[in-house]
XYZ file of C-alpha atoms in Angstrom:
528
model
C 38.690 -73.659 29.415
C 42.029 -71.590 29.810
C 43.031 -68.445 29.143
C 45.009 -70.090 25.913
C 41.787 -71.665 24.947
C 39.754 -68.483 24.538
C 42.368 -66.819 22.351
C 43.075 -69.603 20.320
C 39.269 -69.668 19.776
C 39.670 -65.950 19.075
C 42.497 -65.707 16.458
C 41.093 -68.771 14.500
C 37.863 -66.858 14.124
C 39.472 -64.234 13.263
C 40.721 -65.901 10.285
C 38.081 -67.884 9.088
C 36.347 -64.613 9.716
C 39.164 -62.936 7.723
C 39.028 -65.510 4.693
C 35.365 -65.835 4.234
C 35.506 -61.449 3.344
C 38.462 -62.490 0.932
C 36.296 -65.525 -0.870
C 33.168 -62.936 -1.537
C 35.414 -60.073 -2.036
C 36.603 -62.251 -4.692
C 33.289 -63.696 -5.595
C 32.327 -60.005 -6.428
C 35.324 -59.633 -8.179
C 34.559 -61.884 -10.740
C 30.594 -61.276 -11.008
C 31.282 -57.877 -11.878
C 34.171 -59.246 -14.245
C 32.128 -61.617 -15.634
C 28.744 -58.620 -16.140
C 31.354 -56.716 -17.270
C 31.602 -59.270 -20.464
C 28.943 -59.692 -21.131
C 28.026 -55.851 -21.919
C 30.936 -55.850 -23.246
C 30.060 -58.394 -26.122
C 26.739 -57.526 -25.623
C 27.718 -53.640 -27.221
C 30.131 -55.699 -29.454
C 27.136 -58.277 -30.446
C 25.189 -55.187 -31.046
C 27.234 -52.204 -32.282
C 28.424 -54.933 -34.909
C 24.927 -55.916 -36.178
C 24.513 -51.664 -36.819
C 27.640 -51.420 -38.729
C 25.773 -54.148 -40.843
C 23.009 -52.732 -41.751
C 24.908 -49.860 -42.145
C 26.568 -51.566 -44.629
C 23.037 -53.257 -46.370
C 21.587 -49.113 -46.185
C 24.232 -48.177 -48.475
C 24.647 -50.878 -50.762
C 20.718 -49.908 -50.635
C 20.185 -46.628 -50.997
C 23.278 -46.761 -53.496
C 20.281 -48.373 -56.576
C 19.555 -44.693 -57.085
C 22.787 -42.789 -57.211
C 23.533 -44.803 -60.418
C 20.207 -44.646 -62.738
C 20.662 -44.413 -65.751
C 17.728 -41.294 -66.076
C 17.707 -41.183 -70.330
C 17.077 -45.384 -70.338
C 14.146 -45.480 -67.471
C 11.298 -45.610 -68.645
C 10.182 -42.866 -65.572
C 6.918 -40.517 -66.019
C 9.048 -37.585 -66.329
C 12.756 -37.532 -66.537
C 12.641 -34.792 -64.449
C 11.074 -36.470 -61.438
C 13.997 -39.113 -62.295
C 16.735 -36.328 -62.584
C 15.552 -35.639 -58.797
C 15.424 -38.923 -57.397
C 19.055 -39.931 -58.451
C 20.205 -36.686 -56.477
C 17.852 -37.425 -53.693
C 19.615 -36.913 -50.285
C 19.997 -39.592 -48.279
C 18.327 -37.587 -44.576
C 15.230 -36.972 -47.009
C 14.889 -40.269 -47.097
C 12.795 -42.949 -45.241
C 15.151 -46.809 -44.620
C 12.164 -48.976 -43.245
C 14.675 -52.851 -41.959
C 13.223 -56.429 -41.641
C 16.441 -57.755 -39.861
C 17.152 -61.572 -40.473
C 14.894 -64.203 -39.358
C 14.491 -67.967 -38.254
C 12.646 -69.199 -41.647
C 12.862 -65.629 -42.848
C 9.536 -63.470 -44.928
C 6.478 -63.159 -47.142
C 6.180 -59.640 -48.650
C 2.806 -58.440 -50.385
C 1.676 -55.613 -51.551
C -1.669 -54.582 -51.870
C -2.557 -55.478 -55.767
C 0.354 -57.794 -56.262
C 2.275 -60.196 -54.769
C 6.436 -59.489 -54.656
C 9.163 -61.297 -57.015
C 11.198 -64.103 -55.952
C 8.770 -66.468 -54.682
C 9.638 -67.972 -51.495
C 11.497 -66.614 -48.162
C 13.688 -64.162 -48.058
C 16.682 -63.671 -45.149
C 15.739 -59.326 -45.280
C 13.408 -57.153 -46.443
C 14.509 -53.725 -47.022
C 12.071 -50.503 -48.166
C 13.433 -46.750 -49.454
C 10.942 -44.516 -49.252
C 12.106 -41.635 -50.978
C 9.139 -39.469 -50.629
C 8.144 -39.404 -47.011
C 6.081 -36.361 -47.680
C 3.812 -37.222 -50.413
C 1.067 -39.150 -49.864
C 0.446 -43.816 -50.754
C 1.043 -44.593 -52.889
C 4.597 -43.132 -55.265
C 7.079 -44.850 -55.008
C 8.673 -46.765 -53.367
C 11.771 -49.579 -53.418
C 12.149 -52.472 -52.450
C 15.028 -55.155 -51.171
C 15.325 -59.100 -50.170
C 18.932 -59.654 -49.062
C 19.645 -63.027 -47.943
C 22.291 -63.831 -46.597
C 23.896 -67.282 -48.158
C 23.023 -67.238 -51.850
C 26.315 -67.620 -53.187
C 27.628 -64.970 -55.671
C 27.123 -67.200 -58.777
C 23.192 -67.412 -57.449
C 23.135 -64.593 -56.499
C 24.223 -63.091 -59.982
C 21.079 -65.489 -61.459
C 18.587 -63.271 -60.118
C 19.912 -60.133 -61.318
C 21.415 -59.377 -57.318
C 24.667 -57.368 -56.315
C 26.090 -59.937 -54.260
C 27.786 -57.765 -50.742
C 31.844 -57.789 -49.416
C 29.727 -59.146 -46.686
C 29.026 -62.259 -48.056
C 24.974 -61.168 -48.467
C 22.591 -60.921 -51.859
C 20.792 -57.729 -52.358
C 18.083 -58.251 -54.733
C 15.679 -56.071 -56.507
C 12.007 -56.404 -55.555
C 9.490 -56.920 -58.307
C 5.789 -56.929 -59.063
C 5.484 -60.839 -60.020
C 5.079 -61.021 -63.422
C 5.701 -57.147 -64.123
C 9.519 -55.254 -63.919
C 9.712 -52.042 -61.933
C 9.453 -48.847 -63.294
C 13.247 -48.390 -62.569
C 14.256 -51.689 -65.296
C 14.069 -50.401 -69.187
C 10.865 -51.512 -69.810
C 7.695 -50.584 -70.961
C 4.301 -50.767 -68.278
C 5.521 -47.983 -66.522
C 3.182 -46.782 -63.572
C 1.554 -50.539 -64.285
C 4.419 -51.809 -62.531
C 5.005 -49.322 -60.295
C 5.607 -50.628 -56.420
C 3.500 -47.476 -54.457
C 3.232 -49.375 -50.613
C 4.337 -50.397 -48.272
C 4.837 -54.349 -48.557
C 2.945 -56.389 -45.522
C 5.818 -57.883 -44.668
C 5.448 -60.971 -41.522
C 7.136 -64.279 -40.803
C 5.869 -67.511 -42.873
C 4.026 -69.404 -40.473
C 2.473 -66.025 -38.497
C -1.103 -66.385 -38.858
C -1.971 -62.844 -37.752
C 0.985 -61.301 -40.104
C 2.290 -59.262 -38.524
C 3.890 -56.637 -40.268
C 7.579 -56.526 -38.811
C 9.099 -53.911 -41.828
C 9.697 -51.165 -39.167
C 11.152 -47.331 -39.204
C 14.530 -46.807 -38.394
C 16.233 -43.175 -38.320
C 19.414 -43.820 -36.265
C 22.210 -41.411 -36.358
C 23.678 -44.121 -38.016
C 22.140 -44.116 -40.484
C 21.631 -41.077 -41.991
C 18.465 -40.865 -42.747
C 15.212 -39.376 -42.519
C 12.844 -38.991 -39.020
C 10.406 -41.340 -39.384
C 6.540 -40.335 -39.734
C 4.436 -39.841 -36.713
C 1.859 -42.789 -35.976
C -0.879 -42.892 -35.249
C -1.342 -44.073 -31.096
C -3.294 -47.859 -31.195
C -6.503 -46.341 -28.936
C -9.844 -46.372 -30.632
C -9.005 -49.683 -32.801
C -12.068 -50.663 -34.774
C -10.806 -53.889 -36.556
C -9.065 -55.253 -33.386
C -11.181 -54.050 -31.417
C -14.793 -54.875 -32.841
C -14.895 -56.629 -35.143
C -12.540 -59.599 -34.581
C -12.449 -60.475 -30.936
C -16.535 -58.554 -30.520
C -19.840 -57.686 -31.633
C -21.221 -54.951 -30.043
C -24.448 -52.063 -31.891
C -21.983 -49.843 -31.795
C -19.933 -51.916 -33.803
C -22.842 -52.532 -36.233
C -23.544 -49.286 -37.346
C -21.322 -48.850 -40.911
C -22.729 -52.080 -41.620
C -26.170 -50.968 -41.319
C -26.795 -47.535 -42.231
C -25.517 -44.545 -42.033
C -28.316 -42.428 -41.008
C -27.865 -39.505 -43.650
C -29.760 -36.031 -42.281
C -32.884 -35.549 -44.969
C -35.662 -33.461 -43.197
C -39.122 -33.238 -45.724
C -39.265 -29.459 -44.909
C -35.527 -28.638 -44.967
C -32.061 -28.453 -47.494
C -29.086 -28.013 -46.757
C -24.893 -28.286 -47.061
C -23.687 -31.220 -46.098
C -20.137 -33.009 -46.207
C -18.748 -36.670 -46.627
C -15.069 -37.705 -45.659
C -13.290 -40.378 -46.391
C -9.877 -41.200 -45.742
C -9.295 -45.154 -45.775
C -5.884 -45.536 -44.075
C -5.408 -49.157 -45.210
C -2.184 -50.401 -42.538
C -1.423 -49.042 -39.062
C 2.202 -48.162 -41.250
C 0.116 -46.412 -43.566
C -2.114 -44.884 -42.065
C 0.295 -41.323 -39.704
C -0.716 -39.118 -37.831
C -1.070 -36.276 -40.583
C -4.212 -38.247 -41.941
C -6.292 -37.696 -38.590
C -5.655 -33.795 -38.764
C -6.241 -33.882 -42.487
C -9.727 -34.902 -41.660
C -10.198 -32.896 -38.557
C -8.851 -29.105 -39.715
C -11.632 -30.599 -42.185
C -13.977 -30.971 -40.035
C -13.487 -28.241 -37.747
C -13.406 -25.968 -41.246
C -16.632 -27.071 -42.831
C -18.212 -25.986 -39.548
C -16.855 -22.633 -38.665
C -18.753 -22.246 -42.450
C -22.286 -23.652 -40.855
C -21.964 -27.396 -40.937
C -24.117 -28.759 -38.982
C -22.248 -31.675 -36.823
C -25.320 -34.212 -37.552
C -24.820 -33.341 -41.863
C -20.716 -34.216 -41.491
C -20.366 -37.684 -42.090
C -16.512 -39.443 -41.594
C -15.154 -42.441 -42.679
C -11.508 -43.226 -41.085
C -8.659 -45.644 -40.914
C -9.874 -48.104 -38.663
C -11.567 -46.230 -35.835
C -14.774 -43.416 -35.158
C -13.235 -41.560 -32.687
C -10.998 -39.312 -34.712
C -13.083 -36.573 -33.166
C -12.246 -37.216 -29.973
C -11.035 -34.480 -28.374
C -11.989 -32.666 -31.503
C -16.078 -32.511 -31.169
C -17.812 -35.173 -29.135
C -20.242 -34.256 -30.681
C -19.350 -34.921 -33.872
C -18.043 -37.763 -32.603
C -21.520 -39.505 -32.912
C -21.249 -38.786 -36.709
C -17.935 -40.591 -37.518
C -17.082 -43.823 -38.380
C -14.320 -46.200 -39.855
C -14.032 -46.535 -43.205
C -13.835 -49.834 -42.835
C -17.346 -50.387 -44.569
C -17.253 -49.555 -48.271
C -21.043 -50.233 -49.011
C -21.578 -48.122 -45.645
C -19.764 -45.382 -47.422
C -21.794 -45.693 -50.765
C -25.043 -46.055 -49.484
C -24.346 -43.149 -47.383
C -23.645 -41.020 -51.175
C -26.228 -42.370 -52.943
C -28.778 -41.875 -49.792
C -28.200 -37.518 -50.158
C -27.287 -37.869 -53.975
C -31.147 -40.024 -54.408
C -33.246 -37.752 -52.159
C -34.928 -34.583 -53.963
C -34.076 -31.637 -52.075
C -32.370 -32.648 -49.325
C -28.541 -31.515 -50.562
C -27.362 -27.588 -51.668
C -23.618 -28.395 -51.400
C -22.673 -31.612 -51.249
C -19.178 -31.496 -50.389
C -16.853 -34.266 -50.558
C -13.046 -34.960 -49.048
C -11.487 -37.376 -50.026
C -7.054 -38.321 -48.194
C -7.101 -42.225 -48.947
C -4.072 -43.565 -49.982
C -5.121 -44.602 -53.591
C -3.200 -47.261 -56.363
C -2.033 -45.920 -59.580
C -5.566 -45.907 -61.860
C -6.855 -43.671 -59.106
C -7.835 -46.587 -56.774
C -8.715 -45.395 -52.968
C -7.764 -48.396 -50.329
C -10.587 -47.894 -47.251
C -9.041 -50.620 -44.306
C -7.142 -53.728 -44.956
C -9.912 -55.407 -42.743
C -8.401 -59.392 -42.687
C -5.047 -57.952 -42.567
C -3.469 -60.275 -45.224
C -2.143 -57.283 -46.675
C -3.893 -57.709 -50.366
C -6.525 -55.044 -51.451
C -10.467 -56.690 -52.310
C -12.885 -55.681 -53.520
C -14.825 -54.529 -50.410
C -11.648 -53.036 -48.888
C -10.775 -50.484 -52.094
C -13.192 -48.495 -53.570
C -13.022 -47.696 -57.496
C -12.431 -44.237 -59.208
C -15.562 -45.950 -61.623
C -18.217 -46.654 -58.606
C -17.317 -43.579 -56.638
C -18.347 -41.467 -60.049
C -21.729 -43.779 -60.266
C -22.506 -43.599 -56.907
C -22.313 -39.145 -57.327
C -24.037 -39.797 -60.983
C -27.690 -37.814 -61.660
C -26.908 -36.209 -57.930
C -29.946 -33.944 -56.517
C -27.697 -31.804 -55.017
C -27.797 -27.988 -56.261
C -23.864 -28.050 -56.115
C -20.576 -31.547 -55.856
C -17.675 -29.614 -55.076
C -14.685 -32.359 -54.113
C -11.890 -32.235 -52.486
C -9.250 -34.768 -53.723
C -5.926 -34.429 -51.903
C -4.932 -37.668 -52.666
C -2.501 -39.385 -55.332
C -3.435 -39.945 -58.600
C -6.311 -37.697 -57.455
C -5.885 -36.695 -61.810
C -7.616 -39.682 -62.711
C -11.198 -38.467 -61.088
C -10.785 -35.825 -63.162
C -10.191 -37.703 -66.651
C -12.945 -40.218 -65.669
C -15.044 -37.814 -65.435
C -14.414 -36.055 -68.956
C -15.098 -39.702 -70.765
C -18.352 -40.176 -68.558
C -21.870 -39.127 -70.135
C -22.072 -35.011 -69.667
C -25.827 -35.874 -68.437
C -24.666 -37.932 -65.052
C -22.647 -35.286 -63.663
C -23.864 -31.723 -64.797
C -23.656 -30.099 -61.043
C -20.241 -31.576 -59.760
C -17.007 -29.236 -59.829
C -13.586 -31.597 -58.965
C -10.398 -30.172 -56.958
C -7.843 -32.557 -57.096
C -3.996 -32.255 -55.283
C -2.281 -32.758 -58.930
C -2.734 -34.936 -62.057
C -3.071 -37.949 -63.363
C 0.524 -39.264 -62.380
C 1.223 -36.521 -59.751
C 1.794 -37.221 -56.225
C 0.198 -35.291 -53.363
C 2.369 -33.190 -50.698
C 2.145 -32.600 -47.584
C -1.280 -32.299 -47.506
C -0.596 -28.558 -49.135
C -4.755 -29.113 -51.107
C -6.009 -29.227 -47.732
C -4.524 -26.223 -45.846
C -4.732 -24.429 -48.714
C -9.234 -24.766 -48.066
C -9.486 -25.375 -44.905
C -7.002 -22.043 -44.418
C -9.089 -20.137 -47.434
C -12.109 -16.977 -46.145
C -14.869 -19.287 -47.662
C -17.359 -15.656 -46.237
C -15.327 -13.640 -49.931
C -14.642 -15.885 -52.055
C -15.634 -18.644 -53.897
C -15.082 -22.276 -55.051
C -13.203 -20.730 -58.444
C -11.720 -17.842 -56.440
C -9.865 -20.272 -53.319
C -8.215 -22.362 -56.761
C -6.375 -19.000 -59.136
C -5.340 -17.939 -55.485
C -3.310 -22.286 -54.813
C -3.181 -22.728 -58.909
C 0.567 -21.770 -58.944
C 1.338 -22.705 -55.256
C 1.382 -26.689 -55.024
C 4.429 -29.085 -55.512
C 2.228 -31.030 -57.786
C 0.148 -29.423 -60.708
C -3.649 -29.407 -59.248
C -6.319 -29.186 -61.621
C -10.175 -27.481 -61.606
C -12.352 -29.885 -63.838
C -16.284 -27.953 -63.711
C -19.019 -30.768 -65.394
C -21.311 -28.095 -66.888
C -20.134 -24.277 -67.722
C -19.652 -22.109 -64.769
C -20.460 -24.793 -61.964
C -18.014 -24.096 -59.861
C -20.000 -20.209 -59.432
C -20.344 -20.584 -55.275
C -19.174 -20.862 -52.417
C -18.402 -23.967 -50.363
C -21.803 -22.764 -48.549
C -23.175 -22.558 -51.580
C -23.679 -18.391 -51.396
C -24.179 -16.976 -55.568
C -21.181 -15.472 -56.427
C -22.994 -12.405 -57.830
C -24.043 -11.183 -54.801
C -21.230 -12.169 -52.160
C -19.592 -8.966 -52.424
C -23.432 -7.341 -50.707
C -24.155 -9.415 -48.035
C -23.383 -9.182 -45.374
C -21.807 -11.735 -42.442
C -24.814 -12.268 -40.709
C -26.947 -12.888 -43.941
C -24.630 -14.754 -45.049
C -25.900 -17.574 -42.135
C -28.743 -17.318 -42.182
C -29.604 -17.933 -45.560
C -27.774 -19.932 -47.549
C -25.311 -21.385 -44.040
C -26.539 -24.740 -42.459
C -29.824 -25.821 -43.229
C -32.767 -23.078 -44.818
C -36.354 -24.280 -44.692
C -37.779 -25.054 -48.112
C -40.829 -23.407 -50.467
C -44.288 -24.266 -48.736
C -44.720 -25.108 -52.682
C -41.570 -27.629 -52.581
C -42.180 -28.906 -48.722
C -46.095 -29.627 -50.238
C -45.118 -31.906 -52.640
C -42.595 -33.548 -51.286
C -45.179 -34.717 -48.155
C -47.592 -35.586 -50.608
C -44.971 -37.674 -52.477
C -44.027 -39.593 -48.712
C -47.387 -39.986 -49.465
C -47.776 -41.771 -51.703
C -44.407 -43.946 -51.933
C -46.085 -44.929 -48.788
C -49.934 -46.171 -49.737
C -48.236 -47.813 -53.044
C -45.823 -49.833 -50.376
C -48.792 -51.169 -48.441
C -51.067 -51.768 -52.058
């Protein structure tokens, strides 16, 4: 190859190299521009969706603003006026955004109006600091309903073309409408919102606290660890899983009498059972331990997990169970009450979501969003389980909405069946429980210097709702939480309190012998 050929070869390759570089640069530019265009398009779409959600939220929050409190049958006019003026920043906003196929919605105690599916579901929680069930306002939103049909359903036709409809209980009008029924027709829970063909019924209604919406911060949820219903009862059957369904062993020995406690916090669902309820159980447990209650004498029944005391008291964890088995709770309370000379002070702490009649919701075991008989604990059932209780005193601390229903039921019950029962509630029969206020008062009080009625008088004027104390018989609340008598309390030293009244004490020999002989006679009778 000559010199000219080499120069031609070299120039040709240089030219090809420049062409390839130009093509690569053009390709990079095209890719970059395409990526930028897609990014801007997605951002614009995201912004449009957020703006649309913002419009729906404003339309929903406008509803309570326009209420006429002279017509709306609220329990108290004061409650209605407070709702009308309540800032948006103090409410929680929940939404199940539009999806193909729409949604079904159910409440624990009822279905909702507007059968069939709806394109989106919106919920306003005006009182996120109150315990469920408190008032919740639910809306259905349909995208292509048309103005005429929207008006037929008493809906509000939005400028953007959607129909916003107030949800009501089936065969009932929500109390926000001028009809009778009041608490019977309240919507007091977030509904379970799920896709029509989703057999697991996974909750699609989620809390949103984006800055653009202007609502308050969402509640802190519990972690998903130790999920009893998902990891145990639905998937495998281990001995640990069987314990609540078989028997919760009560500490009752023939030669001693002990202070006992039962802590019940049903929780109902992951969305409703929040971190605050777990903290309440832990705080109450810690307060009881500080005042002499022994670990085996404190049984906790919490939501769907037996691990609520994890990292708090590993030994006490052995006496903690999920609230998934109503029979286990009832049997344990009955066992404590039916055993003579077993319990000195029986402290029962209640912190569950409640229906308007005071019924406690335990856990939605089948996850269908509807409370069946085994998933709810009624006031009548609870009072029956502690009737004729052989404990020397029974103290019930009920920090839950509508807790005054317990007092109303006890007032109408035959007095001879609950002579030693004293109830402390966070409010009246129609009131909510706020911010764990009652729990805070009891766990922070000095029980070595104050009797239970003194503690009540201390916080009587300080709670958001109107707390109640009810004694089944005169002077029933005349001891400390652990049974020390009020008349001698000022003269007892901390050591005397700890040895004589806290925890467990030995029974007198005569009682021990009588109890031993009764148990022996009973065994002989069974053998025959």
